[in-house]
Tab-separated table of C-alpha atoms in Angstrom:
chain	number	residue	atom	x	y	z
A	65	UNK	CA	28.400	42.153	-23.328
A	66	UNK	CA	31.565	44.535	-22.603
A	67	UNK	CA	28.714	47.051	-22.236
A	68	UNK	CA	26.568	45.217	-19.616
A	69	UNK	CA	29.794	45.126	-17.906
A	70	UNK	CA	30.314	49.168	-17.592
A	71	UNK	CA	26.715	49.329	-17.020
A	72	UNK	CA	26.741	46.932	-13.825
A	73	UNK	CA	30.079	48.104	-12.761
A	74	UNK	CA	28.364	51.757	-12.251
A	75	UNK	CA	25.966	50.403	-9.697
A	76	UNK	CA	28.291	48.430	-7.856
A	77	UNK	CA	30.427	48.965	-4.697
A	78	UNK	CA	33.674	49.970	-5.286
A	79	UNK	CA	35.077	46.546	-4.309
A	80	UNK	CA	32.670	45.050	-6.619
A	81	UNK	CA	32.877	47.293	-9.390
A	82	UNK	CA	36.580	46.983	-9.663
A	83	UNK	CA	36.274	43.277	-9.542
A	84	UNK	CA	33.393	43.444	-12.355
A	85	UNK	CA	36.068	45.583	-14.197
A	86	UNK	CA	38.812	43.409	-14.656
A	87	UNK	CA	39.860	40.982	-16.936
A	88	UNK	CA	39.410	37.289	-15.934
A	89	UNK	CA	43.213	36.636	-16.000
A	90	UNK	CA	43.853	39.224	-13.306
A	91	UNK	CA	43.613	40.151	-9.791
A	92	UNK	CA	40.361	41.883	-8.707
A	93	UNK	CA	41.902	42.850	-5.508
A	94	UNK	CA	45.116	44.020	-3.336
A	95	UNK	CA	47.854	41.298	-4.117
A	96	UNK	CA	47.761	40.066	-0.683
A	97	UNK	CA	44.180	39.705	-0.384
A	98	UNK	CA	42.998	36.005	-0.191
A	99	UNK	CA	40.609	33.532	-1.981
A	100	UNK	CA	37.971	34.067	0.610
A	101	UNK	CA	37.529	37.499	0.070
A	102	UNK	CA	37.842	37.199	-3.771
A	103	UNK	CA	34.913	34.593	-3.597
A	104	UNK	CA	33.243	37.019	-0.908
A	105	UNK	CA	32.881	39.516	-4.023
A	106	UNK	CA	31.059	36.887	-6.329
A	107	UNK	CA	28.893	35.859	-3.684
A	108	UNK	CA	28.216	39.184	-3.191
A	109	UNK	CA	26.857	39.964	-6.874
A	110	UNK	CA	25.293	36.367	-6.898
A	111	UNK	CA	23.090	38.002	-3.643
A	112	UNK	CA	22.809	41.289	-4.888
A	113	UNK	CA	21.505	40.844	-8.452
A	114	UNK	CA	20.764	36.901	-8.866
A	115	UNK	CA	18.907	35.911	-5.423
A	116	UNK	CA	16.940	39.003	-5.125
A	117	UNK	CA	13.602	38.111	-6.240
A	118	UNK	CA	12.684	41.768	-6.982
A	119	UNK	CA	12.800	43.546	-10.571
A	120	UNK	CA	16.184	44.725	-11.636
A	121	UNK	CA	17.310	46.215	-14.593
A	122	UNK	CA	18.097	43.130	-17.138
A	123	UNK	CA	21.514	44.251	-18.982
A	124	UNK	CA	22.604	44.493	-14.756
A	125	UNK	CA	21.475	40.710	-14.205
A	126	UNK	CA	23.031	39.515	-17.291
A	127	UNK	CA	26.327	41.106	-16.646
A	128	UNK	CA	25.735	39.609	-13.171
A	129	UNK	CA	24.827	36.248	-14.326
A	130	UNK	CA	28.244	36.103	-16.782
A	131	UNK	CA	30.197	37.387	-13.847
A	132	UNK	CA	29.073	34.981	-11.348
A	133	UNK	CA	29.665	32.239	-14.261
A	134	UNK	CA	32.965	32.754	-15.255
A	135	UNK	CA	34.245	33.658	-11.191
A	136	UNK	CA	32.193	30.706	-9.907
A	137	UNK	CA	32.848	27.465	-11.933
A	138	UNK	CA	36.045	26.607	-10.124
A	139	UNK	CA	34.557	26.700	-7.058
A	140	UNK	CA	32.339	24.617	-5.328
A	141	UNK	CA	31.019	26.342	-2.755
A	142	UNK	CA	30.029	28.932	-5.067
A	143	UNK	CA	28.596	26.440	-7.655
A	144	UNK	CA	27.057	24.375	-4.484
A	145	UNK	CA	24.747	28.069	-3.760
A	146	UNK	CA	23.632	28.927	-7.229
A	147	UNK	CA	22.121	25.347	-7.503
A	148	UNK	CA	20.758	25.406	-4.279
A	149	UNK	CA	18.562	28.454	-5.387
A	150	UNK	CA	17.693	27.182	-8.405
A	151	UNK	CA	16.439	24.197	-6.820
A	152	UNK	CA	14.674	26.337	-4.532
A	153	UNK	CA	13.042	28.903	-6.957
A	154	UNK	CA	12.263	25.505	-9.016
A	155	UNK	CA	9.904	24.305	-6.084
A	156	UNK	CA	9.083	27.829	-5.465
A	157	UNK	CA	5.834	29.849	-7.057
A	158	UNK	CA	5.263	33.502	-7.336
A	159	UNK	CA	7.408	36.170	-9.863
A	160	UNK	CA	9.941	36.503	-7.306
A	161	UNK	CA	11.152	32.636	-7.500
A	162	UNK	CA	10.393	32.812	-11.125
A	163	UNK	CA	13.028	35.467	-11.651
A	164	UNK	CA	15.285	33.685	-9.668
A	165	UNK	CA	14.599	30.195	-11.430
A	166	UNK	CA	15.483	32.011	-14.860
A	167	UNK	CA	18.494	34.280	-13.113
A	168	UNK	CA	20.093	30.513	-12.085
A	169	UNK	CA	19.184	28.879	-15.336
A	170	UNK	CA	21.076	31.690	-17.043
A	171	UNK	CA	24.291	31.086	-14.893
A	172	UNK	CA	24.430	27.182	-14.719
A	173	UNK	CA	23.630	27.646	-18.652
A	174	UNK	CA	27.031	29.643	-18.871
A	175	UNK	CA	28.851	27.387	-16.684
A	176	UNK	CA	28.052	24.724	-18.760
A	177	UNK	CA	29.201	26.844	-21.948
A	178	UNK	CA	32.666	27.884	-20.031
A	179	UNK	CA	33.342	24.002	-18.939
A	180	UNK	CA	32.297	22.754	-22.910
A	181	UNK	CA	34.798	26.021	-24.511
A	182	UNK	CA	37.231	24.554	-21.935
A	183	UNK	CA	36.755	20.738	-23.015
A	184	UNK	CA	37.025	21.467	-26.859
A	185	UNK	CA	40.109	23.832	-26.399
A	186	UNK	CA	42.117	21.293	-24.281
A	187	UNK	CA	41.256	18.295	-26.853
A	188	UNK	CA	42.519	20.751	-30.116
A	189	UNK	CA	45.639	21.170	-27.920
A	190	UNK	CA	46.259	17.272	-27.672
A	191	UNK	CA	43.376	16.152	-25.959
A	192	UNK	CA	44.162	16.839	-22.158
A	193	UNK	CA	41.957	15.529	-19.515
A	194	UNK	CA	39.663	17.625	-17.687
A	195	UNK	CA	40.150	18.286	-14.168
A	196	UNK	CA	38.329	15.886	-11.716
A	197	UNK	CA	36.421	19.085	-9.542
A	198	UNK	CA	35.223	20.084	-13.063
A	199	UNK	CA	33.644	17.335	-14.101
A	200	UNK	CA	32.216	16.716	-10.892
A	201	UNK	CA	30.968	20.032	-11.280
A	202	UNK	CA	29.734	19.886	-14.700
A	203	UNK	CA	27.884	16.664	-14.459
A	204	UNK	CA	25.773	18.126	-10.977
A	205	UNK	CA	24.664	21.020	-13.092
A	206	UNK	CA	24.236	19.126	-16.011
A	207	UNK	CA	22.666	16.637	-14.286
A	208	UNK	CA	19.631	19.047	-12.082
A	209	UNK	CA	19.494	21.277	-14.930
A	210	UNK	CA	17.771	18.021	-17.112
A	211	UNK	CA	15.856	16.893	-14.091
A	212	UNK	CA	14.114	20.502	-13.963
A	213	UNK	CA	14.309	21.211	-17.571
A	214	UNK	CA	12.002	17.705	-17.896
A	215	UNK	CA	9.504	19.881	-15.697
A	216	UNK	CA	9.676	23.332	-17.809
A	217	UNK	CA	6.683	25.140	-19.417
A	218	UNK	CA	6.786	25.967	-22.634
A	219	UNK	CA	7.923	29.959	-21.671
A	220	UNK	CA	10.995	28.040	-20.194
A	221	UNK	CA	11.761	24.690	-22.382
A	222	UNK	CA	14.022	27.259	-24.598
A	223	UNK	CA	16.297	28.001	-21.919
A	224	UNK	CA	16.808	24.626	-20.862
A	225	UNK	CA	17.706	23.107	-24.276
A	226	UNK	CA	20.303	26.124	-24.817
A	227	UNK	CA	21.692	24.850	-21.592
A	228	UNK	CA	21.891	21.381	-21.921
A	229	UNK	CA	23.398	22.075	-25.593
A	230	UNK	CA	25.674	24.404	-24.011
A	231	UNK	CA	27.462	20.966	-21.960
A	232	UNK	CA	28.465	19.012	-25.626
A	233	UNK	CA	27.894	16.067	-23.460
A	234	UNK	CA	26.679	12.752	-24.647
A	235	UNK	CA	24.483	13.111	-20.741
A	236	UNK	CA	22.279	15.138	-22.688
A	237	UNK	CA	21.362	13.098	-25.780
A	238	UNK	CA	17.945	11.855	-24.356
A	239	UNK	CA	17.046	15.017	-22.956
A	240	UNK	CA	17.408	16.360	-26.395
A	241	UNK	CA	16.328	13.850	-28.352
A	242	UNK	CA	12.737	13.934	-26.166
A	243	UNK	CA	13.074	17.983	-26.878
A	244	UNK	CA	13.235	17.220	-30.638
A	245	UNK	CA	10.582	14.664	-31.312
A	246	UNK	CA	7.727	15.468	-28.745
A	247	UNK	CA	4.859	15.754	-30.574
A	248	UNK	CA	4.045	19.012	-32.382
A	249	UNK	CA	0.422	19.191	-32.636
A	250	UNK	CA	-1.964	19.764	-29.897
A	251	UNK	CA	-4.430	16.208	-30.356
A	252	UNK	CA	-1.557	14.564	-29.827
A	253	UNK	CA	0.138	16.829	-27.094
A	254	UNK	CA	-0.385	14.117	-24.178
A	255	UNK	CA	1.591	11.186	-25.843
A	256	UNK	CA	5.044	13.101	-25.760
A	257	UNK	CA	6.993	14.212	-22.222
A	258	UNK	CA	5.798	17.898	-22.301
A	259	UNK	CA	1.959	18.005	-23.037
A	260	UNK	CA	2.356	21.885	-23.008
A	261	UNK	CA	4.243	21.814	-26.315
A	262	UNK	CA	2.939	25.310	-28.392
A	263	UNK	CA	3.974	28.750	-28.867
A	264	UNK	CA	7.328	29.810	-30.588
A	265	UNK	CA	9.567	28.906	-27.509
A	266	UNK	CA	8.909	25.413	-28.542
A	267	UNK	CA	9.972	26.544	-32.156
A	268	UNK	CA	13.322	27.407	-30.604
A	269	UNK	CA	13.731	24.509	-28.363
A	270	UNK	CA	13.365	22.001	-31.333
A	271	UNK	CA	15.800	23.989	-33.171
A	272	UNK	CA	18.677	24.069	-30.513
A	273	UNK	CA	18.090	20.728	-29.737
A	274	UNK	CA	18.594	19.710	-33.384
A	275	UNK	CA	22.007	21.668	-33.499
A	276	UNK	CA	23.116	19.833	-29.761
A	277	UNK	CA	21.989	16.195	-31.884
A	278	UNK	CA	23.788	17.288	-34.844
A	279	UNK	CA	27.041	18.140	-32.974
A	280	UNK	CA	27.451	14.853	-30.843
A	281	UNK	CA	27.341	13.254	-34.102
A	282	UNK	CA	23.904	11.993	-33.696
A	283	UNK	CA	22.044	11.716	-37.271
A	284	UNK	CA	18.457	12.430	-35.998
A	285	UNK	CA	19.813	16.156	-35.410
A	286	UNK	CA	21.151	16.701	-38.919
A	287	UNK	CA	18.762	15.355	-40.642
A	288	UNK	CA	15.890	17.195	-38.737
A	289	UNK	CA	17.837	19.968	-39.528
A	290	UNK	CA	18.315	18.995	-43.552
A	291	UNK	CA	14.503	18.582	-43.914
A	292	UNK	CA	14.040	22.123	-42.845
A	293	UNK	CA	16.910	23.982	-44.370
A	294	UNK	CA	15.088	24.889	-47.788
A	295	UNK	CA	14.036	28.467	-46.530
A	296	UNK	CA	11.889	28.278	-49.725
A	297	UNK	CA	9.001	26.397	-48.171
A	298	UNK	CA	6.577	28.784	-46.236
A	299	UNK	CA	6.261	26.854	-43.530
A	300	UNK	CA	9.917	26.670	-42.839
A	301	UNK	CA	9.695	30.346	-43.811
A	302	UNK	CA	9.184	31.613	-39.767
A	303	UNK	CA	10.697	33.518	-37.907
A	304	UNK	CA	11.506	31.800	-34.642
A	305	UNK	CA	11.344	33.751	-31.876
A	306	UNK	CA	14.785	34.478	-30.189
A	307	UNK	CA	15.008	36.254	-27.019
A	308	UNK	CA	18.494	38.536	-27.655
A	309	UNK	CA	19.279	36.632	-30.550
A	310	UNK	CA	19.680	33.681	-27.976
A	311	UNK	CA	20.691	30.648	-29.960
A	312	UNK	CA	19.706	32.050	-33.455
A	313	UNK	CA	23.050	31.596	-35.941
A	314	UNK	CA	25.440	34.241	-35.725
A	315	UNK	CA	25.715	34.366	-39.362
A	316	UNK	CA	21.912	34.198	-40.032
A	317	UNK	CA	20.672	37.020	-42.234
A	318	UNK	CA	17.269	36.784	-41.000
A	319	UNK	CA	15.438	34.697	-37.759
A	320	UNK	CA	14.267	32.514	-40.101
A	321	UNK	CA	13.586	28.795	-39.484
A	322	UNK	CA	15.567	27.605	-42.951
A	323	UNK	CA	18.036	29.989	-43.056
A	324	UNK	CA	19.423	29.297	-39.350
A	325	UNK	CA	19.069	25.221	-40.424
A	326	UNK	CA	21.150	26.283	-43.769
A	327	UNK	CA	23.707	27.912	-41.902
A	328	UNK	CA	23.833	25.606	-38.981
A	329	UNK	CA	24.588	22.728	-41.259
A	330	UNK	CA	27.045	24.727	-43.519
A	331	UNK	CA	29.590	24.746	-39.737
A	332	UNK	CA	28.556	21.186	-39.665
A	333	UNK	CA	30.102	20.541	-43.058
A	334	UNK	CA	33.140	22.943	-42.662
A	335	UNK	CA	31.476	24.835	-45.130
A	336	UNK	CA	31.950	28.962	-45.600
A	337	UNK	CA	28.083	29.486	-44.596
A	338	UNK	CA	28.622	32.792	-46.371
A	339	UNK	CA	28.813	29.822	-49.627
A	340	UNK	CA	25.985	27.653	-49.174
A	341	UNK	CA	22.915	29.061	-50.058
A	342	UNK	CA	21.242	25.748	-51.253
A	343	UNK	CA	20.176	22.882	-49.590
A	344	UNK	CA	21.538	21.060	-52.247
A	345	UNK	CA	24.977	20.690	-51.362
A	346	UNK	CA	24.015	19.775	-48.047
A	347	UNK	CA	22.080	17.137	-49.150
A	348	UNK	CA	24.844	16.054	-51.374
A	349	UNK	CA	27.560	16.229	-48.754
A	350	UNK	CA	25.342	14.133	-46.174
A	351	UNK	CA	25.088	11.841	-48.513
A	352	UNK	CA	28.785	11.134	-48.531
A	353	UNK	CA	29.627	11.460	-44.814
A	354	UNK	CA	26.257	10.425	-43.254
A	355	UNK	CA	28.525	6.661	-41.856
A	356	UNK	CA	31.193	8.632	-41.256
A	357	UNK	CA	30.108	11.780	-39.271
A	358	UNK	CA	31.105	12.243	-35.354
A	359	UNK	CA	29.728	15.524	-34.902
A	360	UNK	CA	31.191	19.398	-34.972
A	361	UNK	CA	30.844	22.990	-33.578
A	362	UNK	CA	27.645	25.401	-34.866
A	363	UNK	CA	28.161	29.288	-34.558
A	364	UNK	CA	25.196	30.004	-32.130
A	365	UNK	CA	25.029	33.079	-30.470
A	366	UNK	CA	24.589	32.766	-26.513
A	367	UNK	CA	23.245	35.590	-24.452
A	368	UNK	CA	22.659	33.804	-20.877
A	369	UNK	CA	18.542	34.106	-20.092
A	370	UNK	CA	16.107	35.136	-21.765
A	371	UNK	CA	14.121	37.570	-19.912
A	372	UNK	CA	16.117	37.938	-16.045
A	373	UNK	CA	13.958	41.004	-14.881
């Protein structure tokens, strides 16, 4: 990501680039410049590379999108724009709103990553509140990002489940929980939420939203997860399909369906995943702390959006 960062910063103006350049814990401008213009600069890469509707270059969006993310979460004005053009772009058609629909996705997904890093770091330091403004925040995202993500095709449903993971919010139990048990096969594609539920994306989708169950502490994820962890059976076997590596295991060998459940679980257990190699001793160890379980932290890798261009 450090990359997409050099890249973008080459394109940018020099006000931008040298705010693209630094670190998050310092000044992108003159000392005595003020708020305003600091949230003039996001506003201006949110306009530049998000709300353009025309093709750009996707490492420059993505470095964008994580930009806009990490400047924009703390404040509301900015947060108040990006949903207002993904609501737009939702009720939009054509590629141009499409773009932008995936280019907001991608930044309220991160946002929702940031204020859920934030969360779990506070409550390991002795469980300190979070901030009013960012809960506000994080339950209006959370919150349009379901209602939208309850609309999403089957190119899209991926997306959405990574974000509403992303939150570690018991808000987004149902959503996932509808994710993970519509129906699978196409006679009986009209009885579940999303009757256009084929194609590899769904694959994904099931999968994250397994790993989001599993971590609230919710059994239906881990055990959806335990049924599918013996890589041995072909039709667990697969490859899913991740865009970027988006959501796939970071210590997966392989894109493979069991291996990412095997690994997944092996965080879930406080396991060395390099260790477990056998569904076995997952089995085994759910057997013992299936009553007692409240949930943990899986080693997903998260590249905002899938394709931004």
């Amino acid at each position: 990501m450090i990359l997409c960062f050099i890249a973008l910063a080459a394109t940018l103006t020099p006000e931008c680039a040298a705010f693209a350049q630094c670190s998050p814990g310092e000044s992108t401008i003159e000392a005595d410049q003020s708020r305003q213009q600091h949230a003039h600069v996001t506003e201006s890469l949110f306009r530049q590379y998000v709300a353009n509707r025309s093709r750009i270059e996707t490492n420059q969006v993505r470095a964008a999108v994580v930009l806009v993310a990490n400047r924009g979460l703390d404040d509301p004005e900015i947060v108040a724009h990006v949903l207002q053009e993904f609501e737009a772009a939702c009720e939009g058609k054509g590629n141009g709103n499409r773009r932008v629909k995936a280019r907001t996705l991608a930044i309220l997904s991160h946002m929702l990553e940031i204020s859920g890093r934030r969360k779990r770091a506070r409550s390991q330091a002795g469980g300190m509140s979070v901030p009013p403004a960012e809960q506000s925040h994080e339950t209006e995202i959370l919150k349009n990002v379901i209602s939208r993500g309850r609309q999403a095709t089957r190119f899209e449903i991926g997306e959405f489940v990574i974000a509403v993971r992303n939150a570690s919010r018991s808000e987004g139990e149902h959503f996932l929980l509808d994710v993970l048990t519509n129906p699978e096969s196409n006679t009986d594609s009209k009885v579940g939420r999303w009757p256009d539920n084929q194609g590899g994306h769904w694959q994904i989708a099931r999968f994250v939203a397994a790993v989001g169950l599993a971590e609230l502490g919710r059994p239906a994820g881990v055990e959806w997860l335990l049924a599918r962890a013996n890589a041995a059976h072909p039709e667990h076997a697969r490859d899913l399909f991740f865009a970027h590596r988006n959501g796939q295991h970071f210590y997966a060998r392989n894109k493979r369906l069991g291996e990412n459940c095997l690994k997944s679980l092996a965080d879930l257990a406080e396991m060395n995943s390099a260790d477990v190699n056998d569904v076995e001793t997952l089995n085994n160890w759910w057997g013992i702390r299936a009553g007692q379980f409240t949930g943990g932290r899986v080693h997903l890798l998260f590249e905002p959006g899938g394709s931004l261009n």
